[in-house]
Coordinates of C-alpha atoms in Angstrom, one line a residue:
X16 CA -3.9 -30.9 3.2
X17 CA -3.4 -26.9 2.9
X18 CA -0.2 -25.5 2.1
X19 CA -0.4 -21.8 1.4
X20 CA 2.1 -20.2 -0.7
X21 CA 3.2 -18.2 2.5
X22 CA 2.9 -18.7 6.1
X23 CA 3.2 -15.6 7.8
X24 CA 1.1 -16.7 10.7
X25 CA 4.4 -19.0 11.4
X26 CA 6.8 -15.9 11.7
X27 CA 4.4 -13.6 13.7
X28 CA 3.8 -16.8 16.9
X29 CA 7.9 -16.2 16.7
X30 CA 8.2 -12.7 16.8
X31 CA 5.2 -12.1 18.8
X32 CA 6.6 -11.4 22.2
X33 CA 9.3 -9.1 21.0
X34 CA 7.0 -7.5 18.4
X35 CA 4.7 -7.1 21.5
X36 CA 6.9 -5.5 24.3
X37 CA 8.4 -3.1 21.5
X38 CA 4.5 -1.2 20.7
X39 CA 4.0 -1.4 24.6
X40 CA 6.8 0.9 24.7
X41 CA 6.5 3.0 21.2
X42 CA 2.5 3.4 22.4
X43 CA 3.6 4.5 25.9
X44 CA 5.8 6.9 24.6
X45 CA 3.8 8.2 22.0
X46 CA 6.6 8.2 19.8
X47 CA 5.1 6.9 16.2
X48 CA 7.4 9.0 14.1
X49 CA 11.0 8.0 13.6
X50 CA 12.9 7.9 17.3
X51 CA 15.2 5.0 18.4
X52 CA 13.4 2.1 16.5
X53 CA 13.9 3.4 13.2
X54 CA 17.2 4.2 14.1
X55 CA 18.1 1.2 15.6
X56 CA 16.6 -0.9 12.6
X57 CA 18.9 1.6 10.1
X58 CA 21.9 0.5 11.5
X59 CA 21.2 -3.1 12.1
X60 CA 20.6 -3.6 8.7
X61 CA 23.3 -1.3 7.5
X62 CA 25.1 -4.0 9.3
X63 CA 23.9 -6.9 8.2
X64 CA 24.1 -5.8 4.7
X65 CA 27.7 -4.7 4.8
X66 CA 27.6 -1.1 4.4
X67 CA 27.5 2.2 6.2
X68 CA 24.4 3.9 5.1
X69 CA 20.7 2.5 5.7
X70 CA 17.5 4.8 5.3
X71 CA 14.4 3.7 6.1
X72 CA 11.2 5.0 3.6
X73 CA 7.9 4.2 3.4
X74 CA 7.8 1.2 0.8
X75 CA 10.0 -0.4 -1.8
X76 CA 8.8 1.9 -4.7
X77 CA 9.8 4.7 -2.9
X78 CA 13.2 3.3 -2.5
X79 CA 13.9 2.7 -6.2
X80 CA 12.4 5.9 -6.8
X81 CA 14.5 7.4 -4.4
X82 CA 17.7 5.5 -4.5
X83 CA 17.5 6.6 -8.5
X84 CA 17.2 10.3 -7.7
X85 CA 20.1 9.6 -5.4
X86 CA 22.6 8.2 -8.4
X87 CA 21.5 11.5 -10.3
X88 CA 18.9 9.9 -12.3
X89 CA 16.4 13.0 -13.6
X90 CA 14.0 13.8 -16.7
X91 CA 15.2 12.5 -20.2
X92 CA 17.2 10.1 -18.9
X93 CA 17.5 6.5 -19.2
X94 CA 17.8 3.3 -17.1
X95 CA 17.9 -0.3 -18.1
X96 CA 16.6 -2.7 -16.6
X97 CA 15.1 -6.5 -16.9
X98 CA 12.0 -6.7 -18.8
X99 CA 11.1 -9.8 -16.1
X100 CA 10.3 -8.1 -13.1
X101 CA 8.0 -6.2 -10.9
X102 CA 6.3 -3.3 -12.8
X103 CA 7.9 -1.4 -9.5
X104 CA 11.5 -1.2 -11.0
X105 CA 10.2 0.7 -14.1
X106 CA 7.4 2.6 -12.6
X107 CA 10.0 4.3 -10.2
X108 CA 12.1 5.2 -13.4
X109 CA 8.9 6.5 -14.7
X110 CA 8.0 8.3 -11.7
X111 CA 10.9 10.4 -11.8
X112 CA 10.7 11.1 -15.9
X113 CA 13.5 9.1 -16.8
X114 CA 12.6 6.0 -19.6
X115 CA 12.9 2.6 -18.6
X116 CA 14.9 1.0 -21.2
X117 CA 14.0 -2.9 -20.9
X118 CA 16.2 -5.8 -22.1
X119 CA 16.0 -9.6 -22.0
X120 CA 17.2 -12.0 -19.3
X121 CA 19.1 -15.7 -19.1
X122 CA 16.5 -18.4 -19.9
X123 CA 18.4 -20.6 -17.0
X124 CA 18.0 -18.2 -14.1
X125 CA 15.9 -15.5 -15.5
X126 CA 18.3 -12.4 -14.4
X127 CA 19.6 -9.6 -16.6
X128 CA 21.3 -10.7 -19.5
X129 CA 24.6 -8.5 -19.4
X130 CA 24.7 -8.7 -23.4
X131 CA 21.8 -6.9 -23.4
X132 CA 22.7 -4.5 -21.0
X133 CA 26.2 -3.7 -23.1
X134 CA 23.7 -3.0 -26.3
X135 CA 21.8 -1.1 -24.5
X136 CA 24.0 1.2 -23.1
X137 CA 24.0 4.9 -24.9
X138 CA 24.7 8.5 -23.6
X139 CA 21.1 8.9 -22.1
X140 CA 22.2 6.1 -19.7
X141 CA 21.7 7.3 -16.4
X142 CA 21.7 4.0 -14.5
X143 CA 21.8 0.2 -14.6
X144 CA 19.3 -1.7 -12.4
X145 CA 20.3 -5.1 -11.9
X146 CA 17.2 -7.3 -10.2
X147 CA 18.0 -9.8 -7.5
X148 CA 15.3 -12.1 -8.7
X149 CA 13.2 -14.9 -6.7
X150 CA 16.3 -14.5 -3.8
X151 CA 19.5 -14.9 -5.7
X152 CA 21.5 -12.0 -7.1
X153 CA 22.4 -10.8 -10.6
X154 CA 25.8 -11.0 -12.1
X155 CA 26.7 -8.0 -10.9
X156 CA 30.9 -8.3 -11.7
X157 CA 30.0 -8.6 -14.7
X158 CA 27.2 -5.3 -14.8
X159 CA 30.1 -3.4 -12.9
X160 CA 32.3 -4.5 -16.3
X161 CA 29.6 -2.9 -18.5
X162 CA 28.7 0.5 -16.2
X163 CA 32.5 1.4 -14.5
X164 CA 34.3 2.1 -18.2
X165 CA 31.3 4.3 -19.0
X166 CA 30.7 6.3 -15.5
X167 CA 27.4 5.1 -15.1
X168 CA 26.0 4.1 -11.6
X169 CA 24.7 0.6 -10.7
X170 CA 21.6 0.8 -8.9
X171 CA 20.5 -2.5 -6.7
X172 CA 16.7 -3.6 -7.0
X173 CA 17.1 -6.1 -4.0
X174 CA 13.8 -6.1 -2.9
X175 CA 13.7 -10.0 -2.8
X176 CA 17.1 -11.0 -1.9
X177 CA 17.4 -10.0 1.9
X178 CA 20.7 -11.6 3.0
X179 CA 21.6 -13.3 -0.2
X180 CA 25.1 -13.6 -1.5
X181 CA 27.4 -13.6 -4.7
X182 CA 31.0 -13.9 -4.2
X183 CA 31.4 -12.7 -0.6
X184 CA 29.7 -9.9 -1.4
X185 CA 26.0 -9.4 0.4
X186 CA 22.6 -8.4 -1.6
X187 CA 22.6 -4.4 -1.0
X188 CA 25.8 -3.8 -0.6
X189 CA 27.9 -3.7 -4.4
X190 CA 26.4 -1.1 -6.3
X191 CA 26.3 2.9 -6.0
X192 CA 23.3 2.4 -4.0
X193 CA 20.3 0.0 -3.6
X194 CA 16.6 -0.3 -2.9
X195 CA 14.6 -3.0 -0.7
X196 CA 11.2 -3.6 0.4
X197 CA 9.8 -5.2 3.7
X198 CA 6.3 -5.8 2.1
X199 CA 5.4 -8.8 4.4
X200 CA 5.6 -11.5 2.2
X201 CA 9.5 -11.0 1.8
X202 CA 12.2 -12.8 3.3
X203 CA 12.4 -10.0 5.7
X204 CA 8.8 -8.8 6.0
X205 CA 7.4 -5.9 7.8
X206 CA 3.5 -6.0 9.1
X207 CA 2.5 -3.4 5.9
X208 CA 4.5 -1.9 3.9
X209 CA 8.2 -0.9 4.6
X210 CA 11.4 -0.3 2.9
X211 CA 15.0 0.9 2.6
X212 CA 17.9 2.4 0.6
X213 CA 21.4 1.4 1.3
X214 CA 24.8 2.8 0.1
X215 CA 28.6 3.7 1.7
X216 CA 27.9 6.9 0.0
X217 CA 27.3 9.1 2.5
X218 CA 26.9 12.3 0.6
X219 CA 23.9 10.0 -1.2
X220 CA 22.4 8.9 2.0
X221 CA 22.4 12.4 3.2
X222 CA 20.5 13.3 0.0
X223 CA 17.7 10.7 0.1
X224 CA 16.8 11.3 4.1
X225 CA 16.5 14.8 2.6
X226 CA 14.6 14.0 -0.5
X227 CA 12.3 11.5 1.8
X228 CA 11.4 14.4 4.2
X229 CA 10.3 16.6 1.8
X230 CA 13.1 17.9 0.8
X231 CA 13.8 19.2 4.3
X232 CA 17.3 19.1 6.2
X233 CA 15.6 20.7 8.9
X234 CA 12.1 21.3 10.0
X235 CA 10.0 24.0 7.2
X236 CA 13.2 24.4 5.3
X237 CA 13.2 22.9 2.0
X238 CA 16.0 22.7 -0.5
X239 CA 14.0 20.4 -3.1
X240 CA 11.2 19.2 -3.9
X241 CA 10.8 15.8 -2.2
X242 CA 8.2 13.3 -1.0
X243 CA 7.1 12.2 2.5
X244 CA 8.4 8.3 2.3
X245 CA 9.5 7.5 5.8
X246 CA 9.8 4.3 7.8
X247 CA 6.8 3.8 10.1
X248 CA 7.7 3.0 14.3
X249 CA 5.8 0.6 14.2
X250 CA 6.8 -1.4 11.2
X251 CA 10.8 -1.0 12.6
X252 CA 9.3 -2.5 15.8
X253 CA 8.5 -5.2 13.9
X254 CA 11.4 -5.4 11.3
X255 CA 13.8 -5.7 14.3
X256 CA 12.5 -8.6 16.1
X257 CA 12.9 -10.4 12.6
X258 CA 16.0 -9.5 11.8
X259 CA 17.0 -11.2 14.2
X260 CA 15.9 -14.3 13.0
X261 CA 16.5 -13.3 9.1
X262 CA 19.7 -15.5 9.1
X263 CA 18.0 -18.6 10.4
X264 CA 15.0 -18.3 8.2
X265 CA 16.8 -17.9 5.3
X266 CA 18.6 -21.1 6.2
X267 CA 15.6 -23.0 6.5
X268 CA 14.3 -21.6 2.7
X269 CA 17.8 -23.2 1.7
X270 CA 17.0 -26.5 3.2
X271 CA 13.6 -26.3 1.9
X272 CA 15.0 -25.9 -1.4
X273 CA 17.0 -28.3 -1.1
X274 CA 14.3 -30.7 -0.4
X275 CA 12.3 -29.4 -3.7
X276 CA 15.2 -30.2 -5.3
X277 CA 15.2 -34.2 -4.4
X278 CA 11.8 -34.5 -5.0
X279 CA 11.7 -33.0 -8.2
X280 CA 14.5 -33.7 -9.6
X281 CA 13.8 -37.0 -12.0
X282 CA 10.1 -36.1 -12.4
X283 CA 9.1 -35.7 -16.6
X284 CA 8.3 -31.9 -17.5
X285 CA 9.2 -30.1 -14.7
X286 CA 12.3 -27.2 -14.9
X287 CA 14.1 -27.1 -11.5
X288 CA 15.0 -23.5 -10.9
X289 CA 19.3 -23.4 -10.6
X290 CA 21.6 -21.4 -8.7
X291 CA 23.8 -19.2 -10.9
X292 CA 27.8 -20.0 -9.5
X293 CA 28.8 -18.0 -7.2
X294 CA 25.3 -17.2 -5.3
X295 CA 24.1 -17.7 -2.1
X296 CA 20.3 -17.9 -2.9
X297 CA 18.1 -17.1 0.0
X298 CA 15.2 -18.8 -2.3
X299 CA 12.7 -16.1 -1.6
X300 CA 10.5 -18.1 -4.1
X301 CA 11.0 -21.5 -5.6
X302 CA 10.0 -21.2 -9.1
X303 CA 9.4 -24.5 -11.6
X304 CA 9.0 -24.2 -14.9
X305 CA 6.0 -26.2 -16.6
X306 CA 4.0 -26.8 -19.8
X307 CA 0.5 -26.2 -19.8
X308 CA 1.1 -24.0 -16.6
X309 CA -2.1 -22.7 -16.5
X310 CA -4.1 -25.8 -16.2
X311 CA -1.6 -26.9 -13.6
X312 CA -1.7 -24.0 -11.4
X313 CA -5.7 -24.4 -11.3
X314 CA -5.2 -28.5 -10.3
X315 CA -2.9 -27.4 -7.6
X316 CA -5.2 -24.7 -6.2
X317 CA -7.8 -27.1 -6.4
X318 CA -5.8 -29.7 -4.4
X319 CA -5.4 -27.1 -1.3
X320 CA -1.7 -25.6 -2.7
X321 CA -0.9 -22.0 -3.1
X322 CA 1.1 -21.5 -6.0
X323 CA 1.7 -19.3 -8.0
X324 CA 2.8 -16.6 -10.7
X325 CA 6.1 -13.9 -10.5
X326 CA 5.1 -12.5 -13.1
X327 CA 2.8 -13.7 -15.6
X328 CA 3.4 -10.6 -18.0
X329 CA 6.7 -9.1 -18.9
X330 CA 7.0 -5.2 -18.4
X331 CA 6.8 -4.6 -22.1
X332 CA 4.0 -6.3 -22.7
X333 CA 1.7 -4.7 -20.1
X334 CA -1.1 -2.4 -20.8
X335 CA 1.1 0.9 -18.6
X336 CA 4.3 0.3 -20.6
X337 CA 3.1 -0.4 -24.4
X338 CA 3.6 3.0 -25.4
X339 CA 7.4 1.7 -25.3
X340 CA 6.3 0.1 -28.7
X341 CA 7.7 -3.2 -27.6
X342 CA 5.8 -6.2 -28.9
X343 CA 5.7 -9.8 -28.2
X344 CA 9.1 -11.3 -29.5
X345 CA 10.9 -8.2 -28.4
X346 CA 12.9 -10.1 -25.5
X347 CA 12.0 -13.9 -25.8
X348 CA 13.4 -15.7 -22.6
X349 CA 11.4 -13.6 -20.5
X350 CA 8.1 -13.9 -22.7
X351 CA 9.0 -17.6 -22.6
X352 CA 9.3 -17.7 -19.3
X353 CA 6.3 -15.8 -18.2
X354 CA 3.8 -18.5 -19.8
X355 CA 6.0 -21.6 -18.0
X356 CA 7.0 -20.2 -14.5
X357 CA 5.2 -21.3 -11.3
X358 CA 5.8 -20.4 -7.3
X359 CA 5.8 -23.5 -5.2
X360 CA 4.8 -22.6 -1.6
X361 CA 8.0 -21.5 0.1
X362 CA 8.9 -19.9 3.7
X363 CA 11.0 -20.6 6.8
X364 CA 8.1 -23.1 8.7
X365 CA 7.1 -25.1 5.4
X366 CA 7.0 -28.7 6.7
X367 CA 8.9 -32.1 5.1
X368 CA 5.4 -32.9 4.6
X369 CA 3.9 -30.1 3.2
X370 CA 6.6 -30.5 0.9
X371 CA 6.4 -33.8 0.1
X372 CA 2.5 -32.8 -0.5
X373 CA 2.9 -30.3 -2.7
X374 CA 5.4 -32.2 -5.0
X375 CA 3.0 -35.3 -5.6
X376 CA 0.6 -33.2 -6.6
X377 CA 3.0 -31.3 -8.8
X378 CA 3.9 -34.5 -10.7
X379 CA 0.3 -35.7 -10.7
X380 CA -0.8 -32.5 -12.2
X381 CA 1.7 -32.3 -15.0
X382 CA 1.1 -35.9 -15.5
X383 CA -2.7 -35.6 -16.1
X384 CA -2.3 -32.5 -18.1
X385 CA 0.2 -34.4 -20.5
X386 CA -2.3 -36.9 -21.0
X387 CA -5.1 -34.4 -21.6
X388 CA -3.3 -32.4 -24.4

């Protein structure tokens, strides 16, 4: 048996007819640049994430990047961050001149550690970026705790928590402002790449449809200098027709999980990932936590089952980000966790079986490489 690590094939058969009769009429009209499918799109997921504001850009590095300039992040300044995460949420820091300033996570459920954050925290702080990791959100009341006494905005990376939860509150929608991406592996997934800033700031919202159009309120005037980062037609054509469905699919991760859960759960040397209180995981990935991961990601491949890394190397430690003079035992639960962490195949249309597949050949793997070490 095959189970790949995501089925998209699975979500396009159930989108196809709507994604099909939307580009009959975007090609008809012509109309590939913004129009009534972007719009549309904005404020259905303005919706569905519980705020006012929703601007579509080009792809989820442009959001941060973007969503950042929006809080008033600039040059010089600084923005912490988790040191486990996409090299995206520090290269849009980067991008803009500010410094990432990287600190460690919770070994249970690998998110921000908020102690860090508070020691972290001096008056070149120009924004916290909390990471919804692996579809379940970051302990943000606590984060709010840390950044409201000081002034300092809270920035959403929720680029892999698309209708997720904590406390009532939706994935998106609690900080200043927030960033997503619809790269198509995602629990909402465009057909290339896609993403969006959120906010009930409208004075922000204002500014980032400005700063996303080159800096342009209106056509050849320019205020600022800005980037071209705009939400395709085509790919809000697409993100539509699975919105729709977003709620359901995200069910199904949930019940997939679930079902990980119970087949996992008494087998010797393998770390069930855990819901922190409070959260509503949408489980964009299901992540295990084994010794000797290496050799039993290559058995698992080798049995037909695509697993596997987010992220094998820590921010710090990579090649682009060592002139932060950070070295190895700088922020141990995430250096720990990068050499143990493993992606089981997860997505709306997994199967029972599949399932049931993958974790025998889990066990068997961490079994046999037990007995070889």
């Amino acid at each position: 048996m095959r189970v790949p690590l995501v089925d998209l094939g699975a979500q396009q058969a159930e989108v196809a007819e709507d994604v099909r009769q939307g580009l009959d009429r975007v090609f008809a009209a012509t109309a590939f640049i913004g129009g009534s499918d972007v719009e549309e799109f904005e404020q259905a997921y303005a919706a569905e994430t519980g705020v006012a504001h929703c601007v579509g850009v080009g792809n989820g590095t442009d959001a941060l990047e973007l969503a950042l300039r929006g809080a008033g992040v600039g040059p010089g300044g600084e923005v912490i961050l988790p040191a486990n995460t996409f090299i995206a949420t520090a290269e849009a820091v980067s991008r803009i001149g500010a410094t990432p300033v990287l600190v460690d996570v919770d070994p249970t459920h690998l998110l921000i550690d908020p102690h860090g954050v508070a020691e972290a925290v001096t008056t070149r702080t120009q924004a916290i970026v909390p990471v919804h990791l692996f579809g379940q959100m970051a302990p943000m009341e606590r984060i709010a705790r840390i950044a409201a006494p000081a002034g300092i905005p809270v920035v959403e990376d929720a680029a892999q928590s698309q209708g997720a939860v904590r406390h009532g509150s939706t994935s998106g929608g609690v900080g200043l402002v927030a960033a997503t991406s619809f790269y198509p592996g995602k629990n909402l997934g465009a057909a290339g790449d896609a993403g969006a800033v959120t906010t009930n700031d409208a004075d922000i919202a204002r500014a980032i449809r400005v700063l996303a159009a080159h800096g342009s309120p209106a056509k050849y005037v320019h205020d600022v200098i800005g980037m071209n980062s705009r939400l395709d037609t085509v790919q809000a054509v697409v993100l539509k027709a699975k919105l729709k469905r977003l709620a359901g699919w995200n069910e199904n991760r949930r019940k997939a999980a679930e079902l990980y859960d119970s087949l996992l759960w008494d087998l010797p040397g393998i770390v069930r990932p855990e819901s922190a209180p409070g959260n509503t995981d949408v489980w964009h990935l299901y992540v295990v936590q084994v010794d000797h991961r290496d050799a039993v990601l290559e058995t698992l491949h080798a049995e037909g089952i695509g697993a596997g890394i987010h992220y094998p190397t820590p921010v710090h430690l990579t090649r682009a980000y060592a002139h932060l003079g950070m070295g190895r035992g700088s922020f141990p639960a995430a250096e720990a966790a990068a050499g143990r962490i493993l992606s089981l195949p997860m997505f709306p249309h997994i199967s029972p079986e599949q399932q049931e597949y993958v974790a025998a050949s889990l066990a068997a793997a961490t079994t046999l490489t037990r007995g070889a070490r």
